CSV table of C-alpha atoms in Angstrom, one decimal:
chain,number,residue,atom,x,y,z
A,15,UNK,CA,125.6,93.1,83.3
A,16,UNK,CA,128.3,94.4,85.7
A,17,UNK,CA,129.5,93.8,88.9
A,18,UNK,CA,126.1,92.6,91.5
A,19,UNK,CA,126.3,92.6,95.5
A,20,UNK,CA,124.4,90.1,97.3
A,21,UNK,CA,124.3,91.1,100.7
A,22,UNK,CA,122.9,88.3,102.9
A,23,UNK,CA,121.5,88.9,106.1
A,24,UNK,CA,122.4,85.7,108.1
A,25,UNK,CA,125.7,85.7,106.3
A,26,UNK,CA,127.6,83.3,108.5
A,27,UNK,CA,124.5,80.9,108.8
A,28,UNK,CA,124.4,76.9,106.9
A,29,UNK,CA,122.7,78.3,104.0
A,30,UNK,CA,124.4,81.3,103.3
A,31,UNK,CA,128.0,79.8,104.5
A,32,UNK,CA,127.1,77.0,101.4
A,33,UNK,CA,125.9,79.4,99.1
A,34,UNK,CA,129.1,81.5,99.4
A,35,UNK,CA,131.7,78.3,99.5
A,36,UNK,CA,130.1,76.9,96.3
A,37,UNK,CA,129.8,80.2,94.3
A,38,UNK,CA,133.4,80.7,95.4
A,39,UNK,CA,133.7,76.5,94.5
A,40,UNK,CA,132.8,77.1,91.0
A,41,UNK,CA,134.4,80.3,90.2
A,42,UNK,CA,137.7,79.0,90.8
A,43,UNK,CA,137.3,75.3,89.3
A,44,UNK,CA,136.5,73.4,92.0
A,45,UNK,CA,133.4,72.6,91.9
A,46,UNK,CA,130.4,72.2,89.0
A,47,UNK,CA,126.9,73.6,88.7
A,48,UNK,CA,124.7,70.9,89.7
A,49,UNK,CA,121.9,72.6,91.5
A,50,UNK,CA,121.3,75.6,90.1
A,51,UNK,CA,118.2,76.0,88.2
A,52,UNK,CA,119.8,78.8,86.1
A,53,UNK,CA,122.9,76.7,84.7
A,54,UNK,CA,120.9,73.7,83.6
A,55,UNK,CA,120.8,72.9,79.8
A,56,UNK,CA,118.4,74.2,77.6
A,57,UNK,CA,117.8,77.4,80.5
A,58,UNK,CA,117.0,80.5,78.7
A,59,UNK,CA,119.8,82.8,77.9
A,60,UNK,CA,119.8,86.2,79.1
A,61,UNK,CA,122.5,89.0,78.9
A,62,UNK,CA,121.3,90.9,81.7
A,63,UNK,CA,121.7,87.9,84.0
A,64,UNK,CA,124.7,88.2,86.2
A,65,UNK,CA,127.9,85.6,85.9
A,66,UNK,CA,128.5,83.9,89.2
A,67,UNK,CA,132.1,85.4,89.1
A,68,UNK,CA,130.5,88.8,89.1
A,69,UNK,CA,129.3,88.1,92.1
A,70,UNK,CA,130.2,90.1,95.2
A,71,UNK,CA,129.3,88.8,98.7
A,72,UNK,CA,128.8,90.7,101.9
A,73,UNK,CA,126.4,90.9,104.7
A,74,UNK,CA,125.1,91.0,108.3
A,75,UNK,CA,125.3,88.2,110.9
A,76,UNK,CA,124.7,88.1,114.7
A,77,UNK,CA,127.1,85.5,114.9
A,78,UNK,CA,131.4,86.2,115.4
A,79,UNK,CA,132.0,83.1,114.0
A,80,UNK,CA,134.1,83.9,110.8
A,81,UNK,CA,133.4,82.9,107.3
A,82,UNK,CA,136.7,80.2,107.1
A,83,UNK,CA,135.4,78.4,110.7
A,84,UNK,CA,131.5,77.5,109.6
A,85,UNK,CA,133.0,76.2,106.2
A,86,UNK,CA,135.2,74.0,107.7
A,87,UNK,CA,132.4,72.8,110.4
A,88,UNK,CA,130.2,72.3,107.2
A,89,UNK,CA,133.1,70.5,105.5
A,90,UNK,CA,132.7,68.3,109.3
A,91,UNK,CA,129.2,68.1,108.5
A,92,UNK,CA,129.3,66.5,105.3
A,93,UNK,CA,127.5,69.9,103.9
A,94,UNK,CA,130.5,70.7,101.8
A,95,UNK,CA,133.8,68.5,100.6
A,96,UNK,CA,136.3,67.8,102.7
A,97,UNK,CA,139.4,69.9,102.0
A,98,UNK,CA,137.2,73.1,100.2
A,99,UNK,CA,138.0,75.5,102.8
A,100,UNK,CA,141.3,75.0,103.0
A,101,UNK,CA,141.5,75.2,99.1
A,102,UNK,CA,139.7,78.7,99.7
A,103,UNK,CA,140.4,79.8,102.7
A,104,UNK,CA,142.0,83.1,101.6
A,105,UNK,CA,139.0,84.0,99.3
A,106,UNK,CA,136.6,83.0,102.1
A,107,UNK,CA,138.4,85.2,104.2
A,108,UNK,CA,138.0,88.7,101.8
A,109,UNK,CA,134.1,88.0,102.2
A,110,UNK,CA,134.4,87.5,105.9
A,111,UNK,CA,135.8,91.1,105.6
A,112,UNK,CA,132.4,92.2,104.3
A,113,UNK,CA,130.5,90.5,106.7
A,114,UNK,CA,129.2,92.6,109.7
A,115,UNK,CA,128.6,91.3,113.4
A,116,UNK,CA,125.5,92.9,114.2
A,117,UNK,CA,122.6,93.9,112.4
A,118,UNK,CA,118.6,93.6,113.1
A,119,UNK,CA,117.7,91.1,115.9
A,120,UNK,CA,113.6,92.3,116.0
A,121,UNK,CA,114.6,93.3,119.8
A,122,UNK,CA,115.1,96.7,119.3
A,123,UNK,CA,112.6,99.7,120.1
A,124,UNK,CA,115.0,102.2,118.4
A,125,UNK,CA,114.1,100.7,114.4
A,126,UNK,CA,115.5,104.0,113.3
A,127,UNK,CA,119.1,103.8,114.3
A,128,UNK,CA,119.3,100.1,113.5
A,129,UNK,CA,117.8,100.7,109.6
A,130,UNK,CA,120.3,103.7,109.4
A,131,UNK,CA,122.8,101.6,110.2
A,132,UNK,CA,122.1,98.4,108.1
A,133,UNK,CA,121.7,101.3,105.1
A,134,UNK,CA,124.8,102.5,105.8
A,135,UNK,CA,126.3,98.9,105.6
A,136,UNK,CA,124.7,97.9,102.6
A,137,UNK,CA,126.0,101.5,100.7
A,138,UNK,CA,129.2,101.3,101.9
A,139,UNK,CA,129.5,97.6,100.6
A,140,UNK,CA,128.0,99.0,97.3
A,141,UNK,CA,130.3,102.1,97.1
A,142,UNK,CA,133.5,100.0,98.0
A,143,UNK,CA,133.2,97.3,95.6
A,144,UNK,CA,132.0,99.8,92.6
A,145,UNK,CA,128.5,97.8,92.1
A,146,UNK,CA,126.4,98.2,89.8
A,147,UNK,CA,123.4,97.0,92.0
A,148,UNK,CA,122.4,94.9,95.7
A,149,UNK,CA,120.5,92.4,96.3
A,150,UNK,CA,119.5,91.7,99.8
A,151,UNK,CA,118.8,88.1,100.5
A,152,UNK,CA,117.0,87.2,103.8
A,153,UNK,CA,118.3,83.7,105.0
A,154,UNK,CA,118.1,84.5,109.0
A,155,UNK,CA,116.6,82.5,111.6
A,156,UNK,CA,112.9,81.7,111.3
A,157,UNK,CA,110.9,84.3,113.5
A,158,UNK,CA,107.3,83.5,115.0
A,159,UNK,CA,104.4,85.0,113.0
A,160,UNK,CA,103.9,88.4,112.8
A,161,UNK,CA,100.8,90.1,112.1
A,162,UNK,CA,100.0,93.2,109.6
A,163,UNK,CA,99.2,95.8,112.1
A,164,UNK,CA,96.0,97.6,110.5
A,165,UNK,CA,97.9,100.6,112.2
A,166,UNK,CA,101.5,100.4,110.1
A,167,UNK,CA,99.2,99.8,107.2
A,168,UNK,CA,100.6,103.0,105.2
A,169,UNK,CA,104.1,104.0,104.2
A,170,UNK,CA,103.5,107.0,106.2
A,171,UNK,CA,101.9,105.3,109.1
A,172,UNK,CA,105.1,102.9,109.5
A,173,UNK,CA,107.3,105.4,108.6
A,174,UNK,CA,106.2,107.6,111.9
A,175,UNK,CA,105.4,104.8,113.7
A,176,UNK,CA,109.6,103.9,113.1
A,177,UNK,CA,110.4,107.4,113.9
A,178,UNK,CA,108.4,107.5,116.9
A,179,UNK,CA,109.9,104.2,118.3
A,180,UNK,CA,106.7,103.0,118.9
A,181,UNK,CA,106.7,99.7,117.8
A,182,UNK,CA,109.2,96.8,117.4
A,183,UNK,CA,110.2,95.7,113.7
A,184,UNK,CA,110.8,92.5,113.1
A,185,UNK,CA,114.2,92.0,112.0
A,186,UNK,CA,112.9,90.7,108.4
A,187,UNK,CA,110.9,93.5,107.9
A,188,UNK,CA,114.0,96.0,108.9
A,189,UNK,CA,116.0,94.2,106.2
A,190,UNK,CA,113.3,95.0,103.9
A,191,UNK,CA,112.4,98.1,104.4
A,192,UNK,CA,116.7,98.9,104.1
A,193,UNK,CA,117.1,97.4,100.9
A,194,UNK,CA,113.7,99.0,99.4
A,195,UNK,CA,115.0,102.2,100.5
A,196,UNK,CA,119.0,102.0,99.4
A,197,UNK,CA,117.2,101.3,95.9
A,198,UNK,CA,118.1,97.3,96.1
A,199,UNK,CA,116.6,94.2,95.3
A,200,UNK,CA,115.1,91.3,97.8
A,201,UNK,CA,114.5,88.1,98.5
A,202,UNK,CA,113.3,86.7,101.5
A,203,UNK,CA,114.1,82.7,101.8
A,204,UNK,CA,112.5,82.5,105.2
A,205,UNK,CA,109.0,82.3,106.0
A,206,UNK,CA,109.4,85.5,108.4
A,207,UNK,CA,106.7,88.9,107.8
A,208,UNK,CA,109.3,90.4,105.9
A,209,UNK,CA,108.3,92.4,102.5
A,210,UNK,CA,104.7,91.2,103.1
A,211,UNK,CA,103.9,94.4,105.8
A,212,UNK,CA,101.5,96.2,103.1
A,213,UNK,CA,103.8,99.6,104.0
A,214,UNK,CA,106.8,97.5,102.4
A,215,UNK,CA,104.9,96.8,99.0
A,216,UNK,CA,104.3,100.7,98.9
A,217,UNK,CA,107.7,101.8,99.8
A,218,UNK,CA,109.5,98.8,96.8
A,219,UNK,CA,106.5,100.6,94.3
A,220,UNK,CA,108.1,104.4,95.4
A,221,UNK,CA,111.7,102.9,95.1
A,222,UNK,CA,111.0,101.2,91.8
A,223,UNK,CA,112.5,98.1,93.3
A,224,UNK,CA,112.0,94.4,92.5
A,225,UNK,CA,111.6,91.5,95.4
A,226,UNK,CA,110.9,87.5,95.7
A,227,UNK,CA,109.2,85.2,98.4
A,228,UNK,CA,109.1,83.5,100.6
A,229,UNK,CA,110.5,80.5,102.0
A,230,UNK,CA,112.9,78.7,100.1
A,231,UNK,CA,111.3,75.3,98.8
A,232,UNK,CA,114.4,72.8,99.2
A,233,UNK,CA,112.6,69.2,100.6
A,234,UNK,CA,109.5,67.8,101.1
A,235,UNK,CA,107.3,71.1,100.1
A,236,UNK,CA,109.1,70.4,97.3
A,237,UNK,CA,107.6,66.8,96.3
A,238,UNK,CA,104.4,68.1,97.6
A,239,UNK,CA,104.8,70.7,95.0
A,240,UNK,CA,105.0,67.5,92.7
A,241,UNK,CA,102.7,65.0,94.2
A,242,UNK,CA,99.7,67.2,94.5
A,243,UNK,CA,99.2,67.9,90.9
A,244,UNK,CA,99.1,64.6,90.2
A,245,UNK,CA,96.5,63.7,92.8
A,246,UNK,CA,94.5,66.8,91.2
A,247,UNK,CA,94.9,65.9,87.7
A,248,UNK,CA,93.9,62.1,88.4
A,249,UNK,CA,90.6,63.5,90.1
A,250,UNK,CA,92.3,61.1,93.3
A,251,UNK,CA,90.6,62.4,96.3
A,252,UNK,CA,93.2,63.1,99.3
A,253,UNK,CA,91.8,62.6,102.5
A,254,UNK,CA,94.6,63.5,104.6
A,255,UNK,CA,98.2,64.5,104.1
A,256,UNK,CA,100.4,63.9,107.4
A,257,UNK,CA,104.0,64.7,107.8
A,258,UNK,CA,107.0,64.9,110.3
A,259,UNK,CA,110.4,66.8,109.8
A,260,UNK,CA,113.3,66.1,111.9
A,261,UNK,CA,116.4,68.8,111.6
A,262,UNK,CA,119.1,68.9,113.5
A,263,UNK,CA,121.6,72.2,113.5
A,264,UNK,CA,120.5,75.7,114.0
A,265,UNK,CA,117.9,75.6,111.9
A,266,UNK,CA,116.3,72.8,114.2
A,267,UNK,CA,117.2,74.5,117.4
A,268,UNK,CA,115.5,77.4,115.8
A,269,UNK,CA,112.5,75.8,115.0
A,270,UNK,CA,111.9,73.6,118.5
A,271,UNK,CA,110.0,77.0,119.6
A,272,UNK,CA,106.4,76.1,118.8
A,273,UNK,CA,105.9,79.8,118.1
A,274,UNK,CA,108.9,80.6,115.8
A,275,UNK,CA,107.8,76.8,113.9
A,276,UNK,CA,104.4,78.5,113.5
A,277,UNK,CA,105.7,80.4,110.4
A,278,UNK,CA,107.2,77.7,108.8
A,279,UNK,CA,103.6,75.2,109.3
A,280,UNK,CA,101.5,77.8,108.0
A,281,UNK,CA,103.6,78.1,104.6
A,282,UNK,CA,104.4,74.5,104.3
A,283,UNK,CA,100.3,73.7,105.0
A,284,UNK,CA,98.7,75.9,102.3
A,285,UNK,CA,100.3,74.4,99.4
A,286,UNK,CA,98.2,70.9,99.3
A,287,UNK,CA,95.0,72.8,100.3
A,288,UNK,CA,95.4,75.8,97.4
A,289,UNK,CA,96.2,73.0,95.0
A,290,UNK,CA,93.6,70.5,95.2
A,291,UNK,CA,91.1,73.2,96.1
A,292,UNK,CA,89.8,71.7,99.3
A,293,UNK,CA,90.9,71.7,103.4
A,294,UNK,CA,93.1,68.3,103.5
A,295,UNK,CA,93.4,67.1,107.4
A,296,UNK,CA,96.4,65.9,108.9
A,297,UNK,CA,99.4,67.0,111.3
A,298,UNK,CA,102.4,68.6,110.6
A,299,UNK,CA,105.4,68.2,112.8
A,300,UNK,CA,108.5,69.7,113.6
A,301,UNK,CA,110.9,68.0,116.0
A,302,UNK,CA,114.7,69.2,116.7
A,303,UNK,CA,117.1,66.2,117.0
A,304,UNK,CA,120.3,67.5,117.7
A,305,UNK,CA,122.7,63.9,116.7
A,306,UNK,CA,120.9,64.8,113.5
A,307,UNK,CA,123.4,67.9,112.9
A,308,UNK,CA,123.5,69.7,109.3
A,309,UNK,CA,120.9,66.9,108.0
A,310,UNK,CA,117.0,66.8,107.7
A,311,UNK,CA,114.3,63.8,107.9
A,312,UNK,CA,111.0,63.9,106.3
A,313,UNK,CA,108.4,61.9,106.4
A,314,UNK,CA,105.0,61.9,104.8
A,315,UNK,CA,102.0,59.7,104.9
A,316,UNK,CA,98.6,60.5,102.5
A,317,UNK,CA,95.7,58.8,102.4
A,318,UNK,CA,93.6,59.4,99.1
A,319,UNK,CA,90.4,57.4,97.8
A,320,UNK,CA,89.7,56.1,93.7
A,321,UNK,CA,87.8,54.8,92.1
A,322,UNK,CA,84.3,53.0,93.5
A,323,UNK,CA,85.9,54.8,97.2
A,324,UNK,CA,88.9,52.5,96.9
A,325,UNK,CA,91.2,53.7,99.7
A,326,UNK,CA,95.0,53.8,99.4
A,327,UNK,CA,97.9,55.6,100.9
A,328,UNK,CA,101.5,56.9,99.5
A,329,UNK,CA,104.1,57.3,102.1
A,330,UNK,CA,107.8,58.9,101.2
A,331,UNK,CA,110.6,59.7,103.4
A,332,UNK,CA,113.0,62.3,102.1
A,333,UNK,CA,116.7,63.2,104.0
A,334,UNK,CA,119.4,64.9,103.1
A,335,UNK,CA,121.2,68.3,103.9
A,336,UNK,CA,119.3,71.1,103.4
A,337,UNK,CA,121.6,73.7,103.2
A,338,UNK,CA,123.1,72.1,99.8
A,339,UNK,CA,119.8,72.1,98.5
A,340,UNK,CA,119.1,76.0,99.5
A,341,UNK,CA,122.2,77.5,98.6
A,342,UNK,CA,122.2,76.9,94.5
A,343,UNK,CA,118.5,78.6,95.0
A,344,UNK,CA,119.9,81.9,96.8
A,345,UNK,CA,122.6,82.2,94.1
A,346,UNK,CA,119.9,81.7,91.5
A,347,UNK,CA,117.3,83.9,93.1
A,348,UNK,CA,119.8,86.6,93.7
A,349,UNK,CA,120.3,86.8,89.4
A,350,UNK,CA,117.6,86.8,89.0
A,351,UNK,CA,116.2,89.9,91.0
A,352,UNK,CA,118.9,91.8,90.1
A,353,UNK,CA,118.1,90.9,86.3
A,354,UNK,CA,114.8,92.4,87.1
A,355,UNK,CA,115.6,95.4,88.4
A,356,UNK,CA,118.4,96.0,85.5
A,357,UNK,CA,115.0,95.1,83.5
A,358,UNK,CA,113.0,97.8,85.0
A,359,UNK,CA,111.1,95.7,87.0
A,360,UNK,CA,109.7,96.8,90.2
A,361,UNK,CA,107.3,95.3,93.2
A,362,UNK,CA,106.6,91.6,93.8
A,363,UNK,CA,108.0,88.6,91.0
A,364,UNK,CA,105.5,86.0,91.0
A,365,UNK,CA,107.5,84.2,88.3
A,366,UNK,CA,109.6,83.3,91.0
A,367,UNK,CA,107.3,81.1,92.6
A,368,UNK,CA,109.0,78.2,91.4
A,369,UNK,CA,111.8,78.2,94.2
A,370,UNK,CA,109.4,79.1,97.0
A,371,UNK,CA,107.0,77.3,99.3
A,372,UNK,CA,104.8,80.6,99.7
A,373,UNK,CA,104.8,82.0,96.7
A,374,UNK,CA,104.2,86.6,97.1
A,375,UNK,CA,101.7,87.8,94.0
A,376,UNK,CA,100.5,84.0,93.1
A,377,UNK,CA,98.1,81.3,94.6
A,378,UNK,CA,99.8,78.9,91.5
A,379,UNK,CA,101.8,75.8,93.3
A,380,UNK,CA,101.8,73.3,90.7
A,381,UNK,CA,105.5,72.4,90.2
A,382,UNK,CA,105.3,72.0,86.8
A,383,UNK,CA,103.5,75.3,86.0
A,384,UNK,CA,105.4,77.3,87.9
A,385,UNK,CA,108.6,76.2,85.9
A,386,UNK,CA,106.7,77.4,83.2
A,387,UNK,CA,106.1,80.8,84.3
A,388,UNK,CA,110.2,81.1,85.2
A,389,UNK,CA,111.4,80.2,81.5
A,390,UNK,CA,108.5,82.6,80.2
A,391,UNK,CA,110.1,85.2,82.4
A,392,UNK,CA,113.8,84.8,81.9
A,393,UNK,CA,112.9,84.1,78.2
A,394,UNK,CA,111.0,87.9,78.1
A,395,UNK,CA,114.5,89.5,79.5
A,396,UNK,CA,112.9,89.6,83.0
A,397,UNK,CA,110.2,92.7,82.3
């Protein structure tokens, strides 16, 4: 396997700043592979699966801040250790080169200039490292829902509708639709529309192009991910499954808009409903506590009934730092596409599900199962 990009839009952001500082971490010594699922023992071993050192980085961000400052505010944080980014400030730097202020922002009415452009980004990244293959990896702010317009619901329908200027594209869905049609990979760690616009599917199919989503599962989707199983395979009935998340950062800035937090409810919901196979009541909350910086609160309360109607309730609370616990996943996810395509595969990865809260191309949640389905697949050379 040769030389792989991974272009990140939202490349200056928590997640992708982590993923970056720890790939860099590792390469040079500093740091070991806890985290990622692809490095733990007894993994499957796969040739076509790129070496973290072949990694290239590179992407778009809205943000001027460069690469060396958010490492060192992470280092602050207590995201990354203290003194990293001054070990690796001068490789930190040569990414920051590849980084480019700008990109989609889902504000413009001229899609067509702005997916020229990101093309042109993501090609001349490709071209001037010699790469053998991209992989663009959405970890961008959170956007509010955004329907499947019945209109865009062709190729050719968006693909006028683009040229026209007619409609606004979400910025996820322009990141898309650039790396389906420079012949690259996807991922989409954020709940946002992004590959899921029907039109998208068609145009990764034409492009022979493999992609994964969406939204990362890092926290408490996670144990839900887990727990719910269990309460399935015990024939426990759950009578409601309550939770409130408390994130500080920009992540929780991003999130205090009730309509951008919309997106990330609706992914984090359907898990415990799909698994158990019945609606489950109970709120969901997302509240933005800014003294909370870089770190994340959770807190879940479930009721559930045994036998003879007995009623009892399991409460957790998880915290910790979500970026730490995204970034191993982009780097993983970002292998593994790009072992797909150099596989042949093309269109949606539901063996992926494993590392996602909404899973694209499978209703399968269960934990447990869907590490099953990611050996298989790595195990089968990705086809």
């Amino acid at each position: 396997m040769g030389r792989t990009g991974v272009w990140l839009a939202g490349a200056r952001g928590s997640v992708a700043s982590t993923a970056i500082t720890g790939a860099l971490a590792i390469r040079a010594g500093l740091a070991d592979r806890v985290g990622l699922v692809s490095e733990a023992p007894g993994f499957p071993a796969f040739d076509l699966l790129p070496g973290l050192a072949d990694l290239v980085f590179g992407g778009h961000d809205l943000s001027g801040v460069p690469l060396t400052k958010r490492a060192q505010q992470l280092a602050q944080a207590g995201v990354i250790p203290a003194g990293l980014p001054a070990r690796l400030h001068g490789e930190l730097a040569a990414v920051d080169a590849d980084i480019t202020t700008g990109g989609a922002d889902g504000r413009t009415r001229s899609p067509a200039e702005t997916l020229r452009r990101i093309s042109a980004d993501i090609a001349a990244f490709r071209d001037r490292h010699g790469l053998d293959r991209v992989v663009v990896v959405n970890v961008a702010s959170t956007e509010p829902p955004t329907p499947a317009r019945p209109e865009h619901a062709t190729l050719a329908d968006l693909t006028r509708a683009i040229g026209l200027g007619t409609m606004v594209l979400p910025a996820s869905a322009c990141y898309a639709y650039a790396a389906f049609d420079a012949g690259c990979g996807h991922v989409d760690f954020t709940p946002s529309i992004g590959a899921r616009l029907p039109a998208l599917a068609e145009l990764a199919r034409e492009r022979a192009v493999p992609y994964a989503g969406s939204d990362g599962k890092t926290g408490e989707t996670l144990l839900k991910a887990v727990l719910a199983p269990m309460f399935a395979g015990r024939h426990l009935h759950v009578g409601s499954w309550s939770g409130t998340n408390l994130l500080g950062g920009g992540d929780g800035a991003n999130l205090a808009d009730p309509q951008t937090a919309a997106s990330k409810l609706e992914s984090k919901r359907r898990l415990v409903d799909e698994t158990l196979g019945y609606p489950v009541e109970g709120p969901l909350h997302i509240d933005y506590v800014a003294d909370l910086g870089e770190q994340k609160t959770a807190w879940d309360h479930v009721t559930f009934q045994g036998f003879l109607g007995a009623r009892m309730t399991l409460q957790f609370t998880w915290q910790g730092y979500d970026s730490a616990l995204a970034a191993p996943l982009v780097l993983d996810l970002a292998r593994l596409v790009a072992a797909a395509h150099a596989a042949g595969r093309a269109g949606p990865l539901p063996e992926l599900a494993y590392f996602f809260k909404d899973p694209i191309g499978t209703s399968v949640h269960d934990l447990a199962a869907q590490y099953d389905m990611l050996r298989s697949f790595v195990a089968q050379g990705c086809t």
